[in-house]
N, CA, C and O atoms as a MOPAC input file, in Angstrom:
PM7 MOZYME 1SCF
protein

 N     -0.37900 1    67.22200 1    39.76100 1
 C     -1.81400 1    66.54900 1    39.64200 1
 C     -1.57500 1    65.55900 1    38.45700 1
 O     -2.25100 1    64.53400 1    38.54700 1
 N     -0.98500 1    65.62200 1    37.66900 1
 C     -0.45100 1    64.86900 1    36.43900 1
 C     -0.00800 1    63.31600 1    36.97700 1
 O     -0.49300 1    62.21100 1    36.73600 1
 N      0.97100 1    63.68400 1    37.69500 1
 C      1.25400 1    62.17500 1    38.78800 1
 C      0.36500 1    61.30800 1    39.24200 1
 O      0.35400 1    60.08500 1    39.10000 1
 N     -0.51600 1    62.12600 1    39.89800 1
 C     -1.70900 1    61.30200 1    40.76300 1
 C     -2.32700 1    60.52300 1    39.78500 1
 O     -2.26600 1    59.29500 1    39.73100 1
 N     -3.18000 1    61.56900 1    38.68200 1
 C     -3.81900 1    60.52500 1    37.55700 1
 C     -3.20300 1    59.74000 1    37.12400 1
 O     -3.85100 1    58.84900 1    36.57600 1
 N     -1.93200 1    59.61900 1    37.10700 1
 C     -1.13700 1    58.68900 1    35.96500 1
 C     -1.21000 1    57.19100 1    37.54500 1
 O     -1.61200 1    56.02900 1    37.49300 1
 N     -0.70600 1    57.88500 1    38.54700 1
 C     -0.64500 1    56.79200 1    39.77600 1
 C     -2.03600 1    55.75100 1    39.48400 1
 O     -2.08900 1    54.54500 1    39.24200 1
 N     -3.21900 1    56.90300 1    39.64000 1
 C     -4.38800 1    56.34800 1    39.59300 1
 C     -4.64400 1    54.97900 1    38.44300 1
 O     -4.87400 1    53.78800 1    38.65700 1
 N     -4.48600 1    55.76200 1    37.17200 1
 C     -4.23300 1    54.63400 1    36.12800 1
 C     -3.47000 1    53.52700 1    36.18100 1
 O     -4.06500 1    52.59200 1    35.64400 1
 N     -2.28000 1    53.18800 1    36.64800 1
 C     -1.61900 1    52.16300 1    37.00500 1
 C     -2.50800 1    51.46500 1    38.22200 1
 O     -2.86100 1    50.34500 1    37.85200 1
 N     -2.89800 1    51.72500 1    39.32800 1
 C     -3.59000 1    51.22300 1    39.89300 1
 C     -4.43400 1    50.64400 1    39.91000 1
 O     -4.64500 1    49.71800 1    40.69300 1
 N     -5.35500 1    51.14500 1    38.80200 1
 C     -6.58300 1    50.62100 1    38.16600 1
 C     -6.19900 1    49.61100 1    37.29900 1
 O     -6.81700 1    48.54700 1    37.31700 1
 N     -5.34300 1    49.77100 1    36.60200 1
 C     -5.21800 1    48.97400 1    35.24800 1
 C     -4.66900 1    47.49900 1    36.16600 1
 O     -5.14300 1    46.38200 1    35.95600 1
 N     -3.76500 1    47.74500 1    37.02800 1
 C     -3.28200 1    46.28900 1    37.81200 1
 C     -4.36900 1    45.62500 1    38.79600 1
 O     -4.35500 1    44.43700 1    39.12100 1
 N     -5.10900 1    46.37200 1    39.12800 1
 C     -6.40100 1    46.18800 1    40.07700 1
 C     -7.50700 1    45.06300 1    38.98800 1
 O     -8.10300 1    44.08200 1    39.43200 1
 N     -7.54200 1    45.42400 1    37.87100 1
 C     -8.38500 1    44.76700 1    36.97300 1
 C     -7.65900 1    43.38400 1    36.77300 1
 O     -8.19100 1    42.27700 1    36.85100 1
 N     -6.48000 1    43.63400 1    36.52800 1
 C     -5.61100 1    42.07500 1    36.31000 1
 C     -5.56700 1    41.61200 1    37.06200 1
 O     -5.77200 1    40.46600 1    36.66400 1
 N     -5.39100 1    41.54900 1    38.39600 1
 C     -5.38300 1    41.25700 1    39.67500 1
 C     -6.76900 1    40.33100 1    40.42200 1
 O     -6.98800 1    39.29800 1    41.05500 1
 N     -7.38600 1    41.38300 1    39.90400 1
 C     -8.99400 1    40.58900 1    40.46600 1
 C     -9.20800 1    39.20700 1    39.49000 1
 O     -9.46400 1    38.08600 1    39.92900 1
 N     -9.01600 1    39.61900 1    37.86700 1
 C     -9.15100 1    38.40600 1    37.06800 1
 C     -8.25200 1    37.17400 1    37.68100 1
 O     -8.56900 1    36.00100 1    37.87400 1
 N     -7.29300 1    37.71100 1    37.86300 1
 C     -6.40000 1    36.29600 1    38.10100 1
 C     -6.55700 1    35.75100 1    39.41800 1
 O     -6.08000 1    34.64200 1    39.65800 1
 N     -7.15400 1    36.38100 1    40.27700 1
 C     -7.70800 1    35.72400 1    41.80000 1
 C     -8.88400 1    34.84100 1    41.19300 1
 O     -8.93300 1    33.61900 1    41.33300 1
 N     -9.82200 1    35.59500 1    40.50500 1
 C    -11.11300 1    34.91200 1    40.59000 1
 C    -11.02100 1    33.45500 1    39.57200 1
 O    -11.78400 1    32.48900 1    39.59800 1
 N     -9.84500 1    33.67400 1    38.71300 1
 C     -9.64000 1    32.46800 1    37.91400 1
 C     -8.97800 1    31.17600 1    38.65700 1
 O     -9.21900 1    29.97300 1    38.55800 1
 N     -7.95900 1    31.98400 1    39.51500 1
 C     -6.82800 1    30.79200 1    40.10200 1
 C     -7.42000 1    30.39300 1    41.22300 1
 O     -6.80600 1    29.40800 1    41.63500 1
 N     -8.46100 1    30.71400 1    42.04400 1
 C     -8.98200 1    30.73200 1    43.18900 1
 C    -10.60000 1    29.64500 1    42.74900 1
 O    -11.08400 1    28.82700 1    43.53100 1
 N    -10.95700 1    29.84200 1    41.84200 1
 C    -11.88300 1    29.30000 1    41.39000 1
 C    -11.78000 1    27.91300 1    41.04000 1
 O    -12.54200 1    26.99300 1    41.33600 1
 N    -10.45400 1    27.89600 1    40.19200 1
 C     -9.66300 1    26.78600 1    39.54200 1
 C     -9.33900 1    25.68400 1    40.55900 1
 O     -9.60600 1    24.48400 1    40.50100 1
 N     -8.71300 1    26.37100 1    41.48300 1
 C     -8.48300 1    25.25000 1    42.81000 1
 C     -9.75300 1    24.86600 1    43.50900 1
 O     -9.89000 1    23.69800 1    43.87400 1
 N    -10.67200 1    25.73400 1    43.72000 1
 C    -11.79200 1    24.86900 1    44.25700 1
 C    -12.68500 1    24.02100 1    43.82500 1
 O    -13.43600 1    23.26400 1    44.43900 1
 N    -12.46600 1    24.30900 1    42.19100 1
 C    -13.14700 1    23.12100 1    41.19200 1
 C    -12.46100 1    21.78300 1    41.20900 1
 O    -12.90500 1    20.68600 1    40.87000 1
 N    -11.29900 1    22.11100 1    41.67100 1
 C    -10.15900 1    20.51200 1    41.32100 1
 C     -9.99600 1    20.17000 1    42.85400 1
 O     -9.61800 1    19.02800 1    43.11400 1
 N    -10.24800 1    21.07000 1    43.92900 1
 C     -9.79400 1    20.52800 1    45.35400 1
 C    -10.92700 1    20.47300 1    45.92800 1
 O    -10.91400 1    19.54300 1    46.73400 1
 N    -11.85800 1    20.98500 1    45.91400 1
 C    -13.04200 1    21.26600 1    46.56300 1
 C    -13.00100 1    22.45100 1    47.45000 1
 O    -11.92700 1    23.05100 1    47.49400 1
 N    -14.07600 1    22.93100 1    48.22800 1
 C    -14.66300 1    23.42600 1    49.16200 1
 C    -14.62700 1    23.60500 1    50.45000 1
 O    -14.70400 1    24.67300 1    51.05700 1
 N    -14.50000 1    22.45300 1    50.90100 1
 C    -14.38600 1    22.19000 1    52.58500 1
 C    -13.06300 1    22.76100 1    53.26700 1
 O    -12.93000 1    22.65800 1    54.48700 1
 N    -11.98700 1    23.42400 1    52.39900 1
 C    -11.08300 1    24.36900 1    52.99200 1
 C    -10.78800 1    25.06600 1    52.10700 1
 O    -10.52300 1    24.64700 1    50.98000 1
 N    -10.77600 1    26.46200 1    52.50800 1
 C    -10.72400 1    27.50100 1    51.26900 1
 C     -8.72800 1    27.35900 1    50.65200 1
 O     -7.84200 1    28.15900 1    50.95400 1
 N     -8.62900 1    26.54800 1    50.08600 1
 C     -7.68900 1    26.22500 1    49.15300 1
 C     -7.25200 1    27.20800 1    48.01100 1
 O     -6.14100 1    27.66400 1    47.73900 1
 N     -8.38000 1    27.37100 1    47.47900 1
 C     -8.21500 1    28.67400 1    46.41000 1
 C     -7.61700 1    30.12300 1    47.32300 1
 O     -6.97900 1    30.94700 1    46.66700 1
 N     -7.78000 1    30.31300 1    48.39800 1
 C     -7.51700 1    31.57100 1    48.82700 1
 C     -6.30600 1    31.43400 1    49.30600 1
 O     -5.52400 1    32.36400 1    49.11100 1
 N     -5.86100 1    30.27000 1    50.03600 1
 C     -4.54300 1    30.41900 1    50.44300 1
 C     -3.45400 1    30.44600 1    49.01500 1
 O     -2.52700 1    31.25600 1    49.03200 1
 N     -3.59900 1    29.69800 1    48.03900 1
 C     -3.15700 1    29.41500 1    47.52100 1
 C     -3.02600 1    30.84100 1    46.82600 1
 O     -1.91700 1    31.26400 1    46.50100 1
 N     -4.07800 1    31.49900 1    46.62700 1
 C     -3.62800 1    32.87300 1    46.18800 1
 C     -2.86100 1    33.95800 1    46.70700 1
 O     -2.09200 1    34.73000 1    46.13500 1
 N     -3.34700 1    33.83700 1    48.33300 1
 C     -2.49600 1    34.76100 1    49.07900 1
 C     -0.86900 1    34.25700 1    49.47000 1
 O     -0.15000 1    34.94400 1    50.19600 1
 N     -0.47600 1    33.09800 1    48.93500 1
 C      1.03800 1    32.58900 1    49.15900 1
 C      1.45100 1    32.92400 1    48.13700 1
 O      2.53500 1    33.50700 1    48.16600 1
 N      0.81500 1    32.71900 1    46.85900 1
 C      1.72800 1    33.17800 1    45.46700 1
 C      1.71200 1    34.84700 1    45.53800 1
 O      2.71500 1    35.53000 1    45.33100 1
 N      0.64100 1    35.28100 1    45.80700 1
 C      0.87500 1    36.55100 1    46.21300 1
 C      1.89700 1    37.34200 1    47.11500 1
 O      2.42300 1    38.38300 1    46.71900 1
 N      2.11700 1    36.85100 1    48.21000 1
 C      3.12300 1    36.88500 1    48.76700 1
 C      4.71700 1    36.72700 1    48.58400 1
 O      5.64300 1    37.39500 1    49.04500 1
 N      4.69900 1    35.70500 1    47.82200 1
 C      5.92000 1    35.40100 1    47.10200 1
 C      6.34800 1    36.47400 1    45.86000 1
 O      7.43200 1    37.01200 1    45.63300 1
 N      5.00700 1    36.56500 1    45.12800 1
 C      5.56800 1    37.90500 1    44.32800 1
 C      5.64400 1    39.29000 1    45.13400 1
 O      6.23400 1    40.21800 1    44.58200 1
 N      5.27400 1    39.42300 1    45.97500 1
 C      5.72200 1    40.98500 1    46.60000 1
 C      7.02000 1    40.63200 1    47.12500 1
 O      7.97200 1    41.41300 1    47.11100 1
 N      7.06100 1    39.50300 1    47.57000 1
 C      8.71100 1    39.15800 1    47.92900 1
 C      9.89000 1    39.78100 1    46.85500 1
 O     10.84100 1    40.44300 1    47.27000 1
 N      9.70300 1    39.50500 1    45.58800 1
 C     10.62100 1    39.34500 1    44.62300 1
 C     10.29800 1    40.82100 1    44.24100 1
 O     11.20500 1    41.64800 1    44.33900 1
 N      8.82100 1    41.28000 1    43.72900 1
 C      9.02300 1    43.22400 1    43.83800 1
 C      9.43500 1    43.90000 1    44.69700 1
 O      9.89000 1    45.00000 1    44.38300 1
 N      9.42500 1    43.48800 1    46.09200 1
 C     10.07100 1    44.13000 1    47.19300 1
 C     11.25500 1    44.20300 1    47.09100 1
 O     11.81300 1    45.29500 1    47.20100 1
 N     11.95000 1    43.05100 1    46.85400 1
 C     13.61600 1    43.13100 1    46.92000 1
 C     14.07000 1    43.50000 1    45.76700 1
 O     15.22000 1    43.92600 1    45.66800 1
 N     13.16600 1    43.38800 1    44.60300 1
 C     13.83600 1    44.25800 1    43.46500 1
 C     14.00300 1    45.74700 1    43.43800 1
 O     15.00500 1    46.25500 1    42.93400 1
 N     12.91800 1    46.54300 1    44.03800 1
 C     12.71800 1    47.60800 1    43.88800 1
 C     13.98900 1    48.27200 1    45.66500 1
 O     14.66600 1    49.28700 1    45.83000 1
 N     13.75000 1    47.18900 1    46.46200 1
 C     14.81100 1    47.43700 1    47.72400 1
 C     16.31300 1    47.81300 1    47.23000 1
 O     17.03800 1    48.73000 1    47.61500 1
 N     16.57800 1    46.67100 1    46.11700 1
 C     17.55300 1    46.96900 1    45.61300 1
 C     18.07100 1    47.83700 1    44.42100 1
 O     19.14900 1    47.73400 1    43.83700 1
 N     16.91200 1    48.83400 1    44.16800 1
 C     17.19200 1    49.66400 1    43.29300 1
 C     17.19800 1    48.93900 1    41.69700 1
 O     17.14100 1    49.79100 1    40.81000 1
 N     17.24800 1    47.73400 1    41.28700 1
 C     16.89400 1    46.77100 1    39.86700 1
 C     15.48700 1    46.88600 1    39.52200 1
 O     14.39100 1    46.87200 1    40.08300 1
 N     16.12800 1    47.04100 1    38.02600 1
 C     14.77000 1    46.89500 1    37.24300 1
 C     13.61900 1    47.63200 1    37.74200 1
 O     13.57500 1    48.34400 1    38.74500 1
 N     12.34800 1    47.27000 1    36.59900 1
 C     11.47700 1    48.28800 1    36.58800 1
 C     10.78800 1    48.53200 1    37.84200 1
 O     10.28000 1    49.64400 1    37.99000 1
 N     10.71100 1    47.87000 1    38.55300 1
 C      9.89700 1    47.53700 1    40.04600 1
 C     10.45300 1    48.85300 1    41.08500 1
 O      9.81700 1    49.24800 1    42.06200 1
 N     11.61100 1    49.34500 1    40.68600 1
 C     12.09200 1    50.32400 1    41.38000 1
 C     11.16200 1    51.74500 1    41.21700 1
 O     10.74900 1    52.42100 1    42.15900 1
 N     10.94900 1    52.01200 1    39.79700 1
 C     10.02700 1    52.76400 1    39.53500 1
 C      8.84400 1    53.15200 1    40.29300 1
 O      8.69700 1    52.49400 1    41.32300 1
 N      7.77500 1    54.22700 1    40.02000 1
 C      6.65700 1    54.30500 1    40.50500 1
 C      5.44900 1    53.70200 1    39.83400 1
 O      4.63000 1    52.88900 1    40.26100 1
 N      5.55000 1    54.28600 1    38.72000 1
 C      4.10500 1    53.57500 1    37.81300 1
 C      4.44400 1    52.15500 1    37.46000 1
 O      3.53100 1    51.82800 1    36.70100 1
 N      5.55700 1    50.75300 1    37.64300 1
 C      5.37500 1    49.58400 1    37.71700 1
 C      5.07300 1    49.59500 1    39.01600 1
 O      3.86000 1    49.41000 1    39.12000 1
 N      5.58500 1    49.72200 1    40.06500 1
 C      5.24200 1    49.44300 1    41.32800 1
 C      3.77800 1    49.60600 1    41.49000 1
 O      3.03500 1    48.64200 1    41.67700 1
 N      3.40300 1    50.73500 1    41.42300 1
 C      1.98800 1    50.87100 1    41.48400 1
 C      0.67200 1    50.22300 1    40.78200 1
 O     -0.48500 1    50.22900 1    41.20300 1
 N      1.23100 1    49.62600 1    39.50400 1
 C      0.58700 1    48.74700 1    39.03100 1
 C      0.83300 1    47.21300 1    39.60800 1
 O     -0.15900 1    46.54400 1    39.89500 1
 N      1.84800 1    46.79100 1    39.73700 1
 C      2.11500 1    45.24200 1    40.13600 1
 C      1.64300 1    45.16400 1    41.80900 1
 O      0.74100 1    44.45400 1    42.25400 1
 N      2.31400 1    45.88200 1    42.40600 1
 C      1.92700 1    45.89000 1    44.01100 1
 C      0.62900 1    46.31600 1    44.21300 1
 O     -0.34600 1    45.56400 1    44.22700 1
 N      0.60300 1    47.53200 1    44.37200 1
 C     -0.69200 1    48.43100 1    44.78600 1
 C     -1.84400 1    47.92800 1    43.75400 1
 O     -2.87500 1    47.50400 1    44.27500 1
 N     -1.77900 1    47.93600 1    42.66300 1
 C     -3.23400 1    47.69800 1    41.74800 1
 C     -3.28500 1    46.29200 1    41.74300 1
 O     -4.25400 1    45.89300 1    42.38900 1
 N     -2.48900 1    45.24600 1    41.17600 1
 C     -2.57800 1    43.99200 1    40.50500 1
 C     -2.32600 1    42.97000 1    42.21200 1
 O     -2.83900 1    41.88000 1    42.46400 1
 N     -1.61200 1    43.59700 1    42.91100 1
 C     -1.36800 1    42.44100 1    44.12400 1
 C     -2.40300 1    43.20100 1    45.27900 1
 O     -2.70600 1    42.44900 1    46.20600 1
 N     -2.85200 1    44.27700 1    45.33200 1
 C     -3.55300 1    44.34800 1    46.13300 1
 C     -4.85600 1    43.78400 1    45.86400 1
 O     -5.60800 1    43.44400 1    46.77800 1
 N     -5.14300 1    43.67500 1    44.66400 1
 C     -6.80900 1    43.22000 1    44.32700 1
 C     -6.45400 1    41.72700 1    44.15500 1
 O     -7.50900 1    41.10600 1    44.02400 1
 N     -5.34400 1    40.87700 1    44.10300 1
 C     -5.14400 1    39.94400 1    43.70400 1
 C     -5.00900 1    39.08300 1    45.23000 1
 O     -5.75800 1    38.11000 1    45.31600 1
 N     -4.50600 1    39.24300 1    45.90600 1
 C     -4.57000 1    38.58600 1    47.46000 1
 C     -5.90100 1    39.13600 1    48.00500 1
 O     -6.44400 1    40.22600 1    47.82200 1
 N     -6.30700 1    37.94400 1    48.81000 1
 C     -7.74000 1    38.21500 1    49.67500 1
 C     -7.56800 1    38.01600 1    51.34900 1
 O     -7.88900 1    37.10900 1    52.11700 1
 N     -7.01500 1    39.09700 1    51.49400 1
 C     -7.08900 1    38.93100 1    52.97200 1
 C     -8.80700 1    39.03900 1    53.71900 1
 O     -9.29500 1    38.46800 1    54.69400 1
 N     -9.33200 1    39.97100 1    52.80700 1
 C    -10.85300 1    40.10600 1    53.24900 1
 C    -11.21300 1    38.96000 1    52.87600 1
 O    -11.11200 1    38.32300 1    53.92400 1
 N    -11.66300 1    38.06000 1    51.88700 1
 C    -11.95700 1    36.60700 1    51.81600 1
 C    -11.12300 1    35.57100 1    52.69300 1
 O    -11.68400 1    34.54200 1    53.07000 1
 N    -10.00200 1    35.78200 1    52.97200 1
 C     -9.63400 1    34.94000 1    54.01200 1
 C    -10.31100 1    34.72300 1    55.44100 1
 O    -10.57200 1    33.67900 1    56.03800 1
 N    -10.57100 1    36.48900 1    55.90100 1
 C    -11.11900 1    36.76300 1    56.78700 1
 C    -12.54000 1    36.28200 1    57.06300 1
 O    -12.86800 1    35.91600 1    58.19100 1
 N    -13.35200 1    36.28500 1    56.06800 1
 C    -14.71500 1    35.94100 1    55.98000 1
 C    -14.68700 1    34.26700 1    56.04200 1
 O    -15.50600 1    33.66500 1    56.73600 1
 N    -13.87100 1    33.70900 1    55.41000 1
 C    -13.96700 1    32.04100 1    55.34000 1
 C    -13.56100 1    31.62000 1    56.56400 1
 O    -14.31400 1    30.88700 1    57.20500 1
 N    -12.11900 1    32.06700 1    57.17300 1
 C    -11.83200 1    31.68400 1    58.44400 1
 C    -12.94600 1    32.13700 1    59.45700 1
 O    -12.80800 1    31.63400 1    60.57200 1
 N    -13.97000 1    32.94000 1    59.31600 1
 C    -14.94200 1    33.63200 1    60.42500 1
 C    -16.18700 1    32.64500 1    60.09500 1
 O    -16.92000 1    32.40400 1    61.05400 1
 N    -16.51500 1    32.04200 1    58.84200 1
 C    -17.46400 1    31.09300 1    58.25400 1
 C    -17.21700 1    29.75300 1    58.95000 1
 O    -18.16000 1    29.10100 1    59.39800 1
 N    -15.77800 1    29.28700 1    59.05200 1
 C    -15.35700 1    27.95300 1    59.78000 1
 C    -15.73400 1    28.03500 1    60.88600 1
 O    -16.34100 1    27.02400 1    61.23900 1
 N    -15.63200 1    29.01400 1    61.83500 1
 C    -15.42100 1    28.96700 1    63.22200 1
 C    -16.72200 1    29.21300 1    63.74000 1
 O    -16.93000 1    29.15200 1    64.95200 1
 N    -17.81100 1    29.54600 1    62.73800 1
 C    -18.92300 1    30.26000 1    63.30600 1
 C    -19.52400 1    28.63900 1    62.94900 1
 O    -20.01100 1    28.10300 1    63.94500 1
 N    -19.55400 1    27.87200 1    61.79500 1
 C    -19.95700 1    26.66100 1    61.68100 1
 C    -19.44200 1    25.22000 1    62.49800 1
 O    -19.75500 1    24.07100 1    62.18300 1
 N    -18.72500 1    25.56400 1    63.42400 1
 C    -18.26800 1    24.70800 1    64.35800 1
 C    -16.88200 1    24.14700 1    63.91500 1
 O    -16.33900 1    23.21300 1    64.50600 1
 N    -16.42600 1    24.68700 1    62.99300 1
 C    -15.19600 1    24.08900 1    62.20400 1
 C    -13.62000 1    24.75500 1    63.26900 1
 O    -12.54000 1    25.02000 1    62.74000 1
 N    -13.84600 1    24.86600 1    64.47000 1
 C    -12.66700 1    25.58200 1    65.10100 1
 C    -11.45200 1    25.01100 1    64.73500 1
 O    -10.56900 1    25.86900 1    64.75300 1
 N    -10.99200 1    23.75300 1    64.36500 1
 C     -9.60500 1    23.38900 1    63.94200 1
 C     -8.92700 1    23.88300 1    62.84700 1
 O     -7.78000 1    24.32600 1    62.78300 1
 N    -10.20600 1    23.68900 1    61.54700 1
 C    -10.34700 1    24.31700 1    60.22100 1
 C    -10.02100 1    25.83700 1    60.39100 1
 O     -9.24000 1    26.47500 1    59.68500 1
 N    -10.69400 1    26.27400 1    61.36600 1
 C    -10.38400 1    27.85300 1    61.33400 1
 C     -9.22700 1    28.22300 1    61.71200 1
 O     -8.76600 1    29.29100 1    61.30900 1
 N     -8.55900 1    27.43600 1    62.53300 1
 C     -7.06700 1    27.87500 1    63.01200 1
 C     -6.21500 1    27.57200 1    62.33400 1
 O     -5.19500 1    28.24500 1    62.18400 1
 N     -6.46800 1    26.41600 1    61.73700 1
 C     -5.20500 1    25.81800 1    60.42000 1
 C     -5.45800 1    26.78100 1    59.88100 1
 O     -4.42100 1    27.43700 1    59.97700 1
 N     -6.47800 1    27.60800 1    59.11300 1
 C     -6.36400 1    28.51500 1    58.24700 1
 C     -5.55500 1    29.64900 1    58.28500 1
 O     -4.81600 1    30.02200 1    57.37500 1
 N     -5.74200 1    30.27100 1    59.53600 1
 C     -5.05300 1    31.17600 1    60.02200 1
 C     -3.72600 1    30.75700 1    60.01500 1
 O     -2.99300 1    31.47600 1    59.33600 1
 N     -3.07900 1    29.60500 1    60.68500 1
 C     -1.95600 1    29.14300 1    60.80100 1
 C     -1.23300 1    29.00700 1    59.29900 1
 O     -0.15200 1    29.53600 1    59.04100 1
 N     -1.97800 1    28.24000 1    58.39000 1
 C     -1.29900 1    28.10800 1    57.22000 1
 C     -0.76300 1    29.41100 1    56.63800 1
 O      0.39400 1    29.67600 1    56.31100 1
 N     -2.20000 1    30.39600 1    56.56400 1
 C     -2.09200 1    31.59000 1    55.69600 1
 C     -0.51300 1    32.37000 1    56.22900 1
 O      0.38200 1    32.82000 1    55.51300 1
 N     -0.58400 1    32.32600 1    57.43700 1
 C      0.39600 1    33.31900 1    58.04600 1
 C      1.98600 1    32.82000 1    57.98400 1
 O      2.94400 1    33.53600 1    57.69000 1
 N      2.01500 1    31.55800 1    58.30000 1
 C      3.39700 1    30.64000 1    58.20000 1
 C      3.43000 1    30.77500 1    56.41200 1
 O      4.41700 1    31.31300 1    55.91000 1
 N      2.72800 1    30.45200 1    55.84900 1
 C      3.06500 1    30.19300 1    54.47400 1
 C      3.33100 1    31.26300 1    53.61000 1
 O      4.09600 1    31.20600 1    52.64700 1
 N      2.52100 1    32.49100 1    54.06200 1
 C      2.70000 1    33.59400 1    53.66300 1
 C      4.20300 1    34.50300 1    53.73800 1
 O      4.88500 1    35.07800 1    52.89000 1
 N      4.31000 1    34.29700 1    55.21400 1
 C      5.63300 1    34.55600 1    55.61600 1
 C      6.94500 1    33.66000 1    54.72700 1
 O      7.97900 1    34.11900 1    54.24200 1
 N      6.64000 1    32.80600 1    54.73700 1
 C      7.94400 1    31.98400 1    53.94400 1
 C      7.80900 1    32.42200 1    52.46500 1
 O      8.85800 1    32.64800 1    51.86100 1
 N      6.77000 1    32.55000 1    51.89500 1
 C      7.05100 1    32.93000 1    50.52900 1
 C      7.34100 1    33.85100 1    50.31900 1
 O      8.06800 1    33.90700 1    49.32600 1
 N      7.00000 1    35.38600 1    51.10900 1
 C      8.03200 1    36.61300 1    51.09800 1
 C      9.34200 1    36.17800 1    51.23200 1
 O     10.11700 1    36.51900 1    50.33800 1
 N      9.69200 1    35.61900 1    51.98600 1
 C     11.61400 1    35.13400 1    52.32200 1
 C     11.78000 1    34.65800 1    51.19900 1
 O     12.74900 1    34.98000 1    50.51200 1
 N     10.75000 1    33.69100 1    50.75100 1
 C     11.43800 1    33.13000 1    49.47200 1
 C     11.34700 1    33.82900 1    48.28400 1
 O     11.96900 1    33.37100 1    47.32600 1
 N     10.79400 1    34.69900 1    48.16400 1
 C     10.68900 1    35.69100 1    47.30400 1
 C     12.12600 1    36.74900 1    47.49600 1
 O     13.14000 1    36.76000 1    46.79800 1
 N     11.99300 1    37.08600 1    47.97200 1
 C     13.59700 1    37.83200 1    48.60300 1
 C     14.42400 1    36.87200 1    47.84800 1
 O     14.96700 1    37.11800 1    46.77100 1
 N     14.48500 1    35.62200 1    48.57900 1
 C     16.04600 1    34.81100 1    48.28300 1
 C     15.83100 1    34.59100 1    46.69100 1
 O     16.87700 1    34.41400 1    46.06700 1
 N     14.81000 1    34.57900 1    46.05800 1
 C     14.97200 1    34.11400 1    44.49700 1
 C     15.29600 1    34.99700 1    43.69900 1
 O     15.57900 1    34.83800 1    42.51200 1
 N     15.26700 1    36.30100 1    44.50000 1
 C     15.66800 1    37.72100 1    43.52900 1
 C     16.97000 1    37.86900 1    44.13100 1
 O     17.64900 1    38.57700 1    43.38600 1
 N     17.63300 1    37.50300 1    45.18000 1
 C     19.13200 1    37.66400 1    45.24800 1
 C     19.62400 1    36.77800 1    44.55500 1
 O     20.77200 1    37.11900 1    44.27000 1
 N     19.22000 1    35.23900 1    43.87100 1
 C     19.91800 1    34.31200 1    43.18700 1
 C     19.99300 1    35.14700 1    41.92600 1
 O     21.02000 1    35.41600 1    41.30400 1
 N     18.58800 1    35.56700 1    41.59900 1
 C     18.68800 1    35.83900 1    40.06600 1
 C     19.41200 1    37.27000 1    39.79300 1
 O     19.89400 1    37.35700 1    38.66300 1
 N     19.55100 1    38.25200 1    40.51900 1
 C     20.83100 1    39.51000 1    40.46900 1
 C     21.80300 1    39.16700 1    40.79600 1
 O     22.76000 1    39.94100 1    40.80600 1

């Protein structure tokens, strides 16, 4: 039972910081670039995909702190779970489609899918170089 409570604390704390980071970064991007396309959400999702690639590679190789349960729960389940924005992505894509912006909606799906997959792969590759 103690492990479960500890795990919940790690996830909760990571979620707090992940949510704040998401709010700050996506807002900053939207203020600087504009909101005609959900660039803030895309950047958050791609950077989160890169980070999960790094953490996943470290954990898979048994290297460092992310190979242990507490830091993994904090960083991946908590922080990145709250930081990445799949629900926002879905809502924004639907809004684009419903507003008659089919090309932008499809572009958002394609950019998000391709860039996030590339970012995860780059995270793994960057970790190989660092270890």
